[in-house]
Coordinates of C-alpha atoms and ligand atoms in Angstrom, one line a residue:
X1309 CA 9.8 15.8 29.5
X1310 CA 8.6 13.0 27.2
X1311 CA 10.7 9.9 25.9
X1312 CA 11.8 9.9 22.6
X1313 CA 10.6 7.5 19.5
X1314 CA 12.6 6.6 16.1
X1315 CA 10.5 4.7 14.3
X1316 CA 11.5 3.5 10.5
X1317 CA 8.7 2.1 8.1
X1318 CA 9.9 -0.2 5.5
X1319 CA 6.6 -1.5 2.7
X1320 CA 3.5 -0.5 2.0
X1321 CA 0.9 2.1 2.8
X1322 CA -0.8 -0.2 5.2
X1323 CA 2.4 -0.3 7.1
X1324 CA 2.9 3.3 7.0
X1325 CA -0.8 3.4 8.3
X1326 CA -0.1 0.6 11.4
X1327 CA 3.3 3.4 12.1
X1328 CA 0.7 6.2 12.5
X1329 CA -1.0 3.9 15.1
X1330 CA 1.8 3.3 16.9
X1331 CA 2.9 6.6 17.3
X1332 CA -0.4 7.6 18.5
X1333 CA -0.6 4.4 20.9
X1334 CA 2.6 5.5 22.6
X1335 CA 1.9 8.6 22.8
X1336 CA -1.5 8.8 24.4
X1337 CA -0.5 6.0 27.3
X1338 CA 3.6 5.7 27.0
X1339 CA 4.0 9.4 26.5
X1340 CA 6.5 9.3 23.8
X1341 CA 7.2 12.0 21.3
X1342 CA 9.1 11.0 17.7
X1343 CA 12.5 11.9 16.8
X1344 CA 14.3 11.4 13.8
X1345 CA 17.9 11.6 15.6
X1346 CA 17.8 8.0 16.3
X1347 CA 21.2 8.8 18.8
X1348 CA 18.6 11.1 21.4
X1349 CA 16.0 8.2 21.2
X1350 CA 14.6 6.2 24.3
X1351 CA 12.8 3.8 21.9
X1352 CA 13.7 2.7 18.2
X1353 CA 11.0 0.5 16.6
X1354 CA 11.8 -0.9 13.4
X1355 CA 7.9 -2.0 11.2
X1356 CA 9.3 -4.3 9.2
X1357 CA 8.1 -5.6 5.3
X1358 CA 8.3 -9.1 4.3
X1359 CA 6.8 -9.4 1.2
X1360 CA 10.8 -9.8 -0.8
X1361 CA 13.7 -11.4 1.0
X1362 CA 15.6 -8.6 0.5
X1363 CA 13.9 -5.9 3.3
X1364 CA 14.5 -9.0 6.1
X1365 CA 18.1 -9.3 5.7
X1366 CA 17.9 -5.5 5.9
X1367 CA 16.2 -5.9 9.3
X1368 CA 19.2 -7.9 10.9
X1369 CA 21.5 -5.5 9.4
X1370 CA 20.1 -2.8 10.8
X1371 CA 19.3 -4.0 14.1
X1372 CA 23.1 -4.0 14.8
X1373 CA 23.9 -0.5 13.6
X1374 CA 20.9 0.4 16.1
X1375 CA 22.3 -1.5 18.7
X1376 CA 25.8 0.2 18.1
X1377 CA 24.5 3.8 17.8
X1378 CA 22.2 4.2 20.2
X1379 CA 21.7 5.9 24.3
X1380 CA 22.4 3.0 26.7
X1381 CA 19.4 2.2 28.3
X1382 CA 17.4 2.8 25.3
X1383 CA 14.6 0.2 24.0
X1384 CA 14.5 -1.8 20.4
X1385 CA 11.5 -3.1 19.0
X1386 CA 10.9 -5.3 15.8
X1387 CA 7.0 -4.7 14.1
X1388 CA 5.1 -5.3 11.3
X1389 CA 5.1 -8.3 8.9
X1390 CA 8.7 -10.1 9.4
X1391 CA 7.9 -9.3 13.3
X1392 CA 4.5 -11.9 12.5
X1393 CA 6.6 -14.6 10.5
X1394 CA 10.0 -14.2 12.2
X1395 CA 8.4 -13.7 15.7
X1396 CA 10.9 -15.0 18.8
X1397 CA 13.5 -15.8 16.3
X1398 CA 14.5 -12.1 15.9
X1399 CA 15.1 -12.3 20.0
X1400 CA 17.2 -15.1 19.6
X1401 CA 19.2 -13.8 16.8
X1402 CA 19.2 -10.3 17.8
X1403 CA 18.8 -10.5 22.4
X1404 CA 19.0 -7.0 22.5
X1405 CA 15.8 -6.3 20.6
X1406 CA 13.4 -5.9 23.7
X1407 CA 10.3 -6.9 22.1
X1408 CA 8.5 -7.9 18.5
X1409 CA 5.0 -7.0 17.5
X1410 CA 3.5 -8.8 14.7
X1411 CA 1.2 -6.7 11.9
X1412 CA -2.4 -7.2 13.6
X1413 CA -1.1 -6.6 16.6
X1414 CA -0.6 -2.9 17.2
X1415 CA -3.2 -2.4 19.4
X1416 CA -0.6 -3.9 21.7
X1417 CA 2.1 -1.9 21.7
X1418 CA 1.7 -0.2 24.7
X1419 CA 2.0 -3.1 27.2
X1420 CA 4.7 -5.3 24.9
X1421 CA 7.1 -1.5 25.3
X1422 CA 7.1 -2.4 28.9
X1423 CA 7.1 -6.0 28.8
X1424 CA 11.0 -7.1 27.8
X1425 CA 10.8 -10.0 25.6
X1426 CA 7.4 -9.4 24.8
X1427 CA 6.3 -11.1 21.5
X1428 CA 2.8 -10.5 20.2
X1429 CA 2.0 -12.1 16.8
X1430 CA -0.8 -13.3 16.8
X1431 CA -2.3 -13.3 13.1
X1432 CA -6.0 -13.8 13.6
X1433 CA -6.0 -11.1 16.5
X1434 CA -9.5 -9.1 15.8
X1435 CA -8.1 -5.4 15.6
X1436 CA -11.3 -4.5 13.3
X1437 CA -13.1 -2.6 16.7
X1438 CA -9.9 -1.1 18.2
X1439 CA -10.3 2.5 18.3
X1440 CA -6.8 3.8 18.0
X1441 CA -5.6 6.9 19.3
X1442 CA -5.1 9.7 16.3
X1443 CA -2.4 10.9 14.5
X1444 CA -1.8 11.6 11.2
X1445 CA 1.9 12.7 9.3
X1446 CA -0.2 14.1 6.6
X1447 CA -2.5 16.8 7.3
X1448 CA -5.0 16.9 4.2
X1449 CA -4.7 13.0 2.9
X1450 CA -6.1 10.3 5.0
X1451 CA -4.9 6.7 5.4
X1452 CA -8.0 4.7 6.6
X1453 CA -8.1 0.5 6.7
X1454 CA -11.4 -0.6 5.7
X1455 CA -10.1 -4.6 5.9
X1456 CA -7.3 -6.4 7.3
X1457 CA -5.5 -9.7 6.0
X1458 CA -6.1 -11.9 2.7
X1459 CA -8.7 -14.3 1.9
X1460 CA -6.8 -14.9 -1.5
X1461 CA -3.9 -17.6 -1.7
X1462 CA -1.8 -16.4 -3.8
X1463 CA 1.2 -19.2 -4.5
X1464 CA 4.3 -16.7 -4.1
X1465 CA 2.8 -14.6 -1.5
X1466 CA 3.5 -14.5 2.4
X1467 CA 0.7 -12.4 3.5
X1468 CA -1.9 -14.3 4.4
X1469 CA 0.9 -15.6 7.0
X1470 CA 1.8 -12.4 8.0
X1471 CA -1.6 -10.1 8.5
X1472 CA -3.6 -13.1 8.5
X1473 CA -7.3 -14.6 7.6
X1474 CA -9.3 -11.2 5.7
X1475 CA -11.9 -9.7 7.8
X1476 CA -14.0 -6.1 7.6
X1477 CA -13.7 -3.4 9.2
X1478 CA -17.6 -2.1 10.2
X1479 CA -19.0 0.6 7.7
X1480 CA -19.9 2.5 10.9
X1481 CA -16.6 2.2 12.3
X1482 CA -15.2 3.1 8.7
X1483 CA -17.4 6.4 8.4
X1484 CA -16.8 7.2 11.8
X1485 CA -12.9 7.4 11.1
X1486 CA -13.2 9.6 8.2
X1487 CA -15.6 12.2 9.8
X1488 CA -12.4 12.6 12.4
X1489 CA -10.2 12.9 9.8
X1490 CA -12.4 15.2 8.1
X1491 CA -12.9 17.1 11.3
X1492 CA -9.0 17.2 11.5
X1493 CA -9.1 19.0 7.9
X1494 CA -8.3 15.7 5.9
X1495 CA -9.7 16.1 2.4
X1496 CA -8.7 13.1 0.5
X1497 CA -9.4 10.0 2.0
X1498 CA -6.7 6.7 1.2
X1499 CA -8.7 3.7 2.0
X1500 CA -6.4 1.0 2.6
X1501 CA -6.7 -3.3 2.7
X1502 CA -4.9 -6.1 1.1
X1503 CA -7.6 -6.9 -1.0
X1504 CA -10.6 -3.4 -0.7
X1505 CA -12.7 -4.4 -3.4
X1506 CA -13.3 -8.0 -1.6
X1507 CA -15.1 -5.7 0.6
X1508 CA -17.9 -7.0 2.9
X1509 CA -17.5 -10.7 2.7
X1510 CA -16.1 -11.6 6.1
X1511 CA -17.2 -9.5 9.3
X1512 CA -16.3 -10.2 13.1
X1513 CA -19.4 -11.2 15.2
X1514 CA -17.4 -9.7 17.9
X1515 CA -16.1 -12.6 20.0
X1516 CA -12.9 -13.0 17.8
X1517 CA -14.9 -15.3 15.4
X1518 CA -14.9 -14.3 11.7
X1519 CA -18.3 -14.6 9.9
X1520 CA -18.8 -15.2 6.3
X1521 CA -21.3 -13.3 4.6
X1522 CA -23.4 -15.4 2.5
X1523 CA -26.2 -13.0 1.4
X1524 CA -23.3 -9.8 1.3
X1525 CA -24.8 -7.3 2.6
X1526 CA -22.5 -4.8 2.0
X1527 CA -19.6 -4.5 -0.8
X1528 CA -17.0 -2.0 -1.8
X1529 CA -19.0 -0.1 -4.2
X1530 CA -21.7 0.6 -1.3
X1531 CA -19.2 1.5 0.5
X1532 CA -18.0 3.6 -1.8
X1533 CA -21.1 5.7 -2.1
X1534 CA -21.5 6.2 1.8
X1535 CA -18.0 7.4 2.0
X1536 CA -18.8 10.2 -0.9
X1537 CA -21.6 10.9 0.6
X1538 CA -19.7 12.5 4.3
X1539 CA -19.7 15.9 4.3
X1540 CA -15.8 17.4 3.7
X1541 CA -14.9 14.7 1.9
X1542 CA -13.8 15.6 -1.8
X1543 CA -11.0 13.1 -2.8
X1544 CA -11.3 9.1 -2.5
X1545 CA -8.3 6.9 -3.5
X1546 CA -7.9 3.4 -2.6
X1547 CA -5.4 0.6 -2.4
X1548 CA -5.3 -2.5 -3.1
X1549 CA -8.7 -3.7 -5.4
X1550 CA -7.9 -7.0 -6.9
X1551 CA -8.4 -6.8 -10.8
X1552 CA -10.6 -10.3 -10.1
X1553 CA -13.3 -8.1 -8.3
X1554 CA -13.1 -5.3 -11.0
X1555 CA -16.7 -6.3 -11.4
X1556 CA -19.0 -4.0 -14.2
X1557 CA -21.3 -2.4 -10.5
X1558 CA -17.6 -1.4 -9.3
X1559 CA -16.2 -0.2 -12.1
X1560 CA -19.6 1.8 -13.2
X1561 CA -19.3 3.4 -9.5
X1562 CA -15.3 4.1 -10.7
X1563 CA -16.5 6.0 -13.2
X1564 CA -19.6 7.9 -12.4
X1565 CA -18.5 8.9 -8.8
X1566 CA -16.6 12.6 -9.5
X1567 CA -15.4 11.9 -5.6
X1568 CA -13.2 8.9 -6.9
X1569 CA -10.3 9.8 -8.3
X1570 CA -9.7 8.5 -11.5
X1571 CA -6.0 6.3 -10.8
X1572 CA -6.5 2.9 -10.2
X1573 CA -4.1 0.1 -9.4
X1574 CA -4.2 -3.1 -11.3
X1575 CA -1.9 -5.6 -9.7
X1576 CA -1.2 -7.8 -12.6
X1577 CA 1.5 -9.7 -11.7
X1578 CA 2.2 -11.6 -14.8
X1579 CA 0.8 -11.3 -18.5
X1580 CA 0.6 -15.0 -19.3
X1581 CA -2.3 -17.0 -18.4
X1582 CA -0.3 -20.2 -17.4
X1583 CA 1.8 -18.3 -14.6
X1584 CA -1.1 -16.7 -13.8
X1585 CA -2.9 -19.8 -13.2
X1586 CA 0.5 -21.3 -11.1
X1587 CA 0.3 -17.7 -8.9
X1588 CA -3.6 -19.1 -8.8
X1589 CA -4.5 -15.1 -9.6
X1590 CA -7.8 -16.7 -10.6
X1591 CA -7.9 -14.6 -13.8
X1592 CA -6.5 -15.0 -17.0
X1593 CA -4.4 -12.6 -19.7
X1594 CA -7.4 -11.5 -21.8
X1595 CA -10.0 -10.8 -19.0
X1596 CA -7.2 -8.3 -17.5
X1597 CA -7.2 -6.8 -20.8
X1598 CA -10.8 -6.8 -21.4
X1599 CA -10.6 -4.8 -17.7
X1600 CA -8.0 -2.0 -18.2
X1601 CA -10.2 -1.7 -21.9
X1602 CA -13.2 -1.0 -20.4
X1603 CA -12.0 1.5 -17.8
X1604 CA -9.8 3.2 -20.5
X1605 CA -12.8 3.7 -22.7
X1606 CA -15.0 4.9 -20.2
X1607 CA -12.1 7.7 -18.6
X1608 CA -9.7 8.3 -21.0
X1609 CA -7.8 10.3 -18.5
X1610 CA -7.3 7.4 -16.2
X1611 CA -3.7 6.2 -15.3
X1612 CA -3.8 2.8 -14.3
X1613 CA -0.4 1.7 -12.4
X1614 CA 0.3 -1.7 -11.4
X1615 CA 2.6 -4.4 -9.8
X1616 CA 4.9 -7.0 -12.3
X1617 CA 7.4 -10.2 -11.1
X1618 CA 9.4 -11.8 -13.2
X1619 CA 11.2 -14.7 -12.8
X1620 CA 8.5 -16.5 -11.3
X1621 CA 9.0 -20.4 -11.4
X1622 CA 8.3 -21.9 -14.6
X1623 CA 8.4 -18.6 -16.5
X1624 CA 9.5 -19.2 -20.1
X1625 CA 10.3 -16.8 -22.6
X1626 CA 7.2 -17.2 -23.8
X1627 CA 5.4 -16.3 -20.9
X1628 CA 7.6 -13.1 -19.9
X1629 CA 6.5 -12.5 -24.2
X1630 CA 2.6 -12.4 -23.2
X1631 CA 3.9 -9.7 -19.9
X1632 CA 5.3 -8.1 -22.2
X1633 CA 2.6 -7.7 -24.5
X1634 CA 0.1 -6.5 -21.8
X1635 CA 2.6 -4.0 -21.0
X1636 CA 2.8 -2.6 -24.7
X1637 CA -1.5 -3.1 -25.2
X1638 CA -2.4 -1.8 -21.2
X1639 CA 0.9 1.2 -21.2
X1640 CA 0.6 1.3 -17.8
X1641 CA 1.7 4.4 -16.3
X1642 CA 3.4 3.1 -13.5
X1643 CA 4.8 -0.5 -12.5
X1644 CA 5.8 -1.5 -9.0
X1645 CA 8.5 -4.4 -10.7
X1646 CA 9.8 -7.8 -8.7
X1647 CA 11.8 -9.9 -9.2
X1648 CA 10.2 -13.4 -7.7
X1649 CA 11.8 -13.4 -4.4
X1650 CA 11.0 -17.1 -2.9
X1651 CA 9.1 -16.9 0.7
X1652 CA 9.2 -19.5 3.4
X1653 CA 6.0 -21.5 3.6
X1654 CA 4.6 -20.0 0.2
X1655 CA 3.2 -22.8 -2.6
X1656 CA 6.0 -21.5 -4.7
X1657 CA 8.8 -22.0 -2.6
X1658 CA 8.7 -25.6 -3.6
X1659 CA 7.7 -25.4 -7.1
X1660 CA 10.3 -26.8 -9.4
X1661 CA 12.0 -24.7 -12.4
X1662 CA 12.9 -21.8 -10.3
X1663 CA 14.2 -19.4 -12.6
X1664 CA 18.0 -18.3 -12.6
X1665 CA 18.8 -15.2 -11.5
X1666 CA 20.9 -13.7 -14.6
X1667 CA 17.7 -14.7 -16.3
X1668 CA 15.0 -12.8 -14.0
X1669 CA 17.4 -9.8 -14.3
X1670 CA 17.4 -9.5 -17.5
X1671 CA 13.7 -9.4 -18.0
X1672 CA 13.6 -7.3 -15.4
X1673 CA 15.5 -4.7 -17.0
X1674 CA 13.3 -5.0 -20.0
X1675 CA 10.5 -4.3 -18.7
X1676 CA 12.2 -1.3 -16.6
X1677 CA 13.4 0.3 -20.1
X1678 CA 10.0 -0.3 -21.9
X1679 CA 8.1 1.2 -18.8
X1680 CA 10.4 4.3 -19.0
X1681 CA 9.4 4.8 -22.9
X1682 CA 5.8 4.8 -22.0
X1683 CA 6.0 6.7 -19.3
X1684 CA 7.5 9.5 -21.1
X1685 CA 4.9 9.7 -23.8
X1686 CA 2.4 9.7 -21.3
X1687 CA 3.6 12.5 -19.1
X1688 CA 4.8 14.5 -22.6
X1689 CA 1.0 14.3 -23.9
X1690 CA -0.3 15.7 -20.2
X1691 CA 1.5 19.4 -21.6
X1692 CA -1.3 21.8 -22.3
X1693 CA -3.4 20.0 -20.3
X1694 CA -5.6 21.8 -17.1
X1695 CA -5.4 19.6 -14.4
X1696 CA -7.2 19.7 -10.9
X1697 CA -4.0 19.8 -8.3
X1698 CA -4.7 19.1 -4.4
X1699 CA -1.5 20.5 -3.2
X1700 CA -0.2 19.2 0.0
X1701 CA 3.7 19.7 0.6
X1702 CA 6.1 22.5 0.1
X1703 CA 9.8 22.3 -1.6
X1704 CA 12.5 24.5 -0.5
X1705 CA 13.2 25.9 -3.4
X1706 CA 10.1 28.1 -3.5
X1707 CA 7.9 25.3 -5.3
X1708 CA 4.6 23.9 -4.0
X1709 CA 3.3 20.6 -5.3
X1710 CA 0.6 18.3 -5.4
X1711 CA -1.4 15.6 -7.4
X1712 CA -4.0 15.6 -10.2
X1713 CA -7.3 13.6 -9.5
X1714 CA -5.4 11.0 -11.8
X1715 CA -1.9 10.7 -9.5
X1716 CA 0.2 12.9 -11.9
X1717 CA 2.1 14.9 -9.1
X1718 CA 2.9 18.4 -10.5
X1719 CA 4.8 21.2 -9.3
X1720 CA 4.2 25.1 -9.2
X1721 CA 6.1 27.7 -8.0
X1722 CA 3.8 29.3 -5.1
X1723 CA 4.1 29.3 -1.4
X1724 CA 2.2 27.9 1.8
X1725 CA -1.4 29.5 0.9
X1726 CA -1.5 26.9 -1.5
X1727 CA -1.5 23.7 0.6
X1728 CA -4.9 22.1 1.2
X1729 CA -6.4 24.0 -1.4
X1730 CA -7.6 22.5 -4.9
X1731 CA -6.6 24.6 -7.9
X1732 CA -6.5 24.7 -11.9
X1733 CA -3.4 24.1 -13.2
X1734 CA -2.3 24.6 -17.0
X1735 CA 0.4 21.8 -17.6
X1736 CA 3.5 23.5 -19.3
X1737 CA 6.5 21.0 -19.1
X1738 CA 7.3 17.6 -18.1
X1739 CA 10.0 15.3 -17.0
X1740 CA 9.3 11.5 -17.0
X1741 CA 7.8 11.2 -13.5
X1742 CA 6.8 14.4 -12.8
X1743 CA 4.6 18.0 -14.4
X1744 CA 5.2 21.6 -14.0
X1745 CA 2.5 24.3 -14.8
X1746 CA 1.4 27.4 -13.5
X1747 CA -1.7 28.0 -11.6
X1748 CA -4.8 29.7 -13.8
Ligands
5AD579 N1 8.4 -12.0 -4.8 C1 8.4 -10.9 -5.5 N2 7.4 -10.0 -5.4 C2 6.4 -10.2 -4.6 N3 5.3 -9.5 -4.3 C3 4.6 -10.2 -3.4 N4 5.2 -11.4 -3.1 C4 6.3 -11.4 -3.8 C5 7.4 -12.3 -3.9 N5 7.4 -13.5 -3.3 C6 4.9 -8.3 -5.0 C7 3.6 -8.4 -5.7 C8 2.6 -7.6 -4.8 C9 3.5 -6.6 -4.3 C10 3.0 -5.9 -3.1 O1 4.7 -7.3 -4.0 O2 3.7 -7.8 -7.0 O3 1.5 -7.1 -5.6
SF4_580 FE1 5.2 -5.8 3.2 FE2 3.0 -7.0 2.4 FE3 3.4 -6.6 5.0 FE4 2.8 -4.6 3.4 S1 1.5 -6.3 3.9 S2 4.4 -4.6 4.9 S3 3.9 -5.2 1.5 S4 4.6 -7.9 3.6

């Protein structure tokens, strides 16, 4: 009979993409099977987020009610992006955790499950040819990295010191993953990086050395077009494009390609150009305007979502004003809201005039409450509307649901026929997050 493996993702999508590698990787060479009874399992991996402070002191917590509730002999292992910045430390605090694998480092998962006291973190490791075993949680949407790391430097962000220098994944390599997944009866294809639309500027020459591109040869709009281009394919999404890269050949291919769905992701971060300039964002208020404009204009049915933190040092009510205002001009229809957490080794850390808590609080709550007004009128205006719904999961209360081309997930009562099929769906009510219609 095969071991058992709880495994618990904490951030992003690229996390929940390294956890699909994992699994696979123990399961093709450790022969481990998942649980989610975390008392039955032989292994209990926790992939770890760093990005706030908040998710670390989770880790430690956690690791102790693991350590209480689980079989004698069985393992504990620390991953992911605290794994890369706390690395031996966690042993030291925690000596029961068997062994840590940084983000970047999954292809090693295998070996550091046997090795006790392994640690593996190292951030430059080249991953970019590693052909991971398969397995996906979802069956019709696939997550696919087409870069790993950051090249940017962003002055609050601990990243770059977590997933490392940014480097390409092969457009071969990329295409090849894709067919599989299509092969596997994926449909929508996530493409995932820290940074997608930086695309193409820093390739491996294959003896762990990362090349810059001087003449690029390929970018993210090309790679765009070969992706549309494999047979099976009908969806494209993609997380994270930097709004500094939102350049007019990408956002002409955003809006001309019918196989890119029309949601994009604007991180903006802050609406005033000085913070901007501290978090060295390298654009300014207006030319993120000018952006979300132009892409409004051209798809009017776009939802643009992005990612806000207050409270970052220095931030004066004047500055939190101009967020504001970009809030009220862009009305995003989702934000992804921080408050500035400070992170060890990060330009920030040390800046003077952090901001007091009651403070950052406070403006986060504001721009919580003026997020939810938008986001009503948004999803109140989508009634009447026929939308395009991929539907991929089933309720248990008889409802199927799925998500518009634009990332307006919608609900209809209808049963498991349904999933992995594209339909028309006339809108008929709303709440604030979600739609309900009926299929035509
Ligand atoms: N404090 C608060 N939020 C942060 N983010 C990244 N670093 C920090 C930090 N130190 C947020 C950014 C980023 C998202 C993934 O997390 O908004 O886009
Ligand atoms: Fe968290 Fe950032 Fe690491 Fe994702 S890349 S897991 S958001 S620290």
């Amino acid at each position: 009979m095969s071991k058992k493996l709880f495994i618990e993702t904490l951030g992003c999508q690229m996390n929940a993409r390294d956890t699909e590698h994992i699994i696979a990787e123990l399961n093709a060479h450790n022969d481990y099977t998942t649980t989610d009874i975390l008392e039955e399992a032989d292994l209990i991996i926790i992939n770890t987020c760093s990005v706030r402070e908040r998710p670390v002191a989770k880790l430690f917590s956690e690791l102790g009610q693991f350590k209480k509730v689980k079989k004698k002999d069985a393992k504990i292992g620390v991953c992911g992006c605290t794994a890369s910045h706390l690395g031996r430390d966690i042993i030291k605090r925690a000596p029961y955790v068997d062994f840590v694998v940084g983000a970047r480092n999954v292809s090693k998962i295998s070996k550091a499950v046997e090795t006790k006291g392994a640690v593996e973190i190292d951030i430059n490791h080249d991953e970019t040819a590693y052909a991971f075993s398969e397995y996906r949680k979802a069956l019709y949407r696939a997550s696919v990295n087409i870069s790993l790391g950051c090249d940017k430097q962003c002055t609050y962000c601990i990243v770059p010191a977590t997933r490392g220098e940014e480097i390409s994944i092969s457009p071969e390599f990329i295409i090849n993953e894709i067919k599989k997944a299509v092969e596997n009866g994926a449909k929508e294809i996530f493409l995932l990086g820290q940074n997608v639309n930086n695309y193409g500027k820093y390739f491996s020459n294959g003896n762990g050395a990362i090349v810059q591109e001087k003449k690029q040869k390929h970018n993210f709009t090309k790679l765009l077009q070969e992706i549309s281009q494999v047979e099976g394919v009908e969806r494209i999404r993609f997380t994270s494009p930097h709004p500094l890269h939102m350049d007019d050949e990408f956002i002409e291919e955003f809006v001309s390609n019918p196989k890119i769905c029309k949601s994009i992701h604007a991180p903006l971060q802050s609406g005033s150009t000085k913070v901007l300039k501290d978090m060295k964002r390298g654009y300014t208020k207006e030319w993120f305007l000018k952006i979300c404009e132009k892409i409004r204009a051209l798809v009017p049915e776009v939802r643009i979502t992005t990612d806000i933190i207050v409270g970052f040092p220095g931030e004066t009510d004047e500055d939190f004003a101009d967020t504001i205002d970009v809030i009220k001009k862009v009305k995003f229809d989702q934000i992804f809201n921080f408050k500035y957490s400070p992170r060890p080794n990060t330009q920030a850390e040390i800046m003077d005039n952090q901001i007091d808590d009651k403070i950052a609080t406070k403006r986060l709550t504001e721009v919580i409450d003026l997020h939810k007004i938008h986001q009503s009128e948004q999803m109140q205006d989508n009634v009447g509307k026929t939308m395009k719904v991929f539907f991929e999961d089933l309720k248990s209360n008889g409802e199927i649901f799925g998500f518009s081309d634009n990332y307006c997930q919608v609900f209809v009562s209808g049963s498991e026929e349904l999933l992995g099929q594209i339909r028309n769906v006339k809108i008929i009510s709303n709440t604030r997050t979600s739609l309900k219609g009926k299929i035509i």
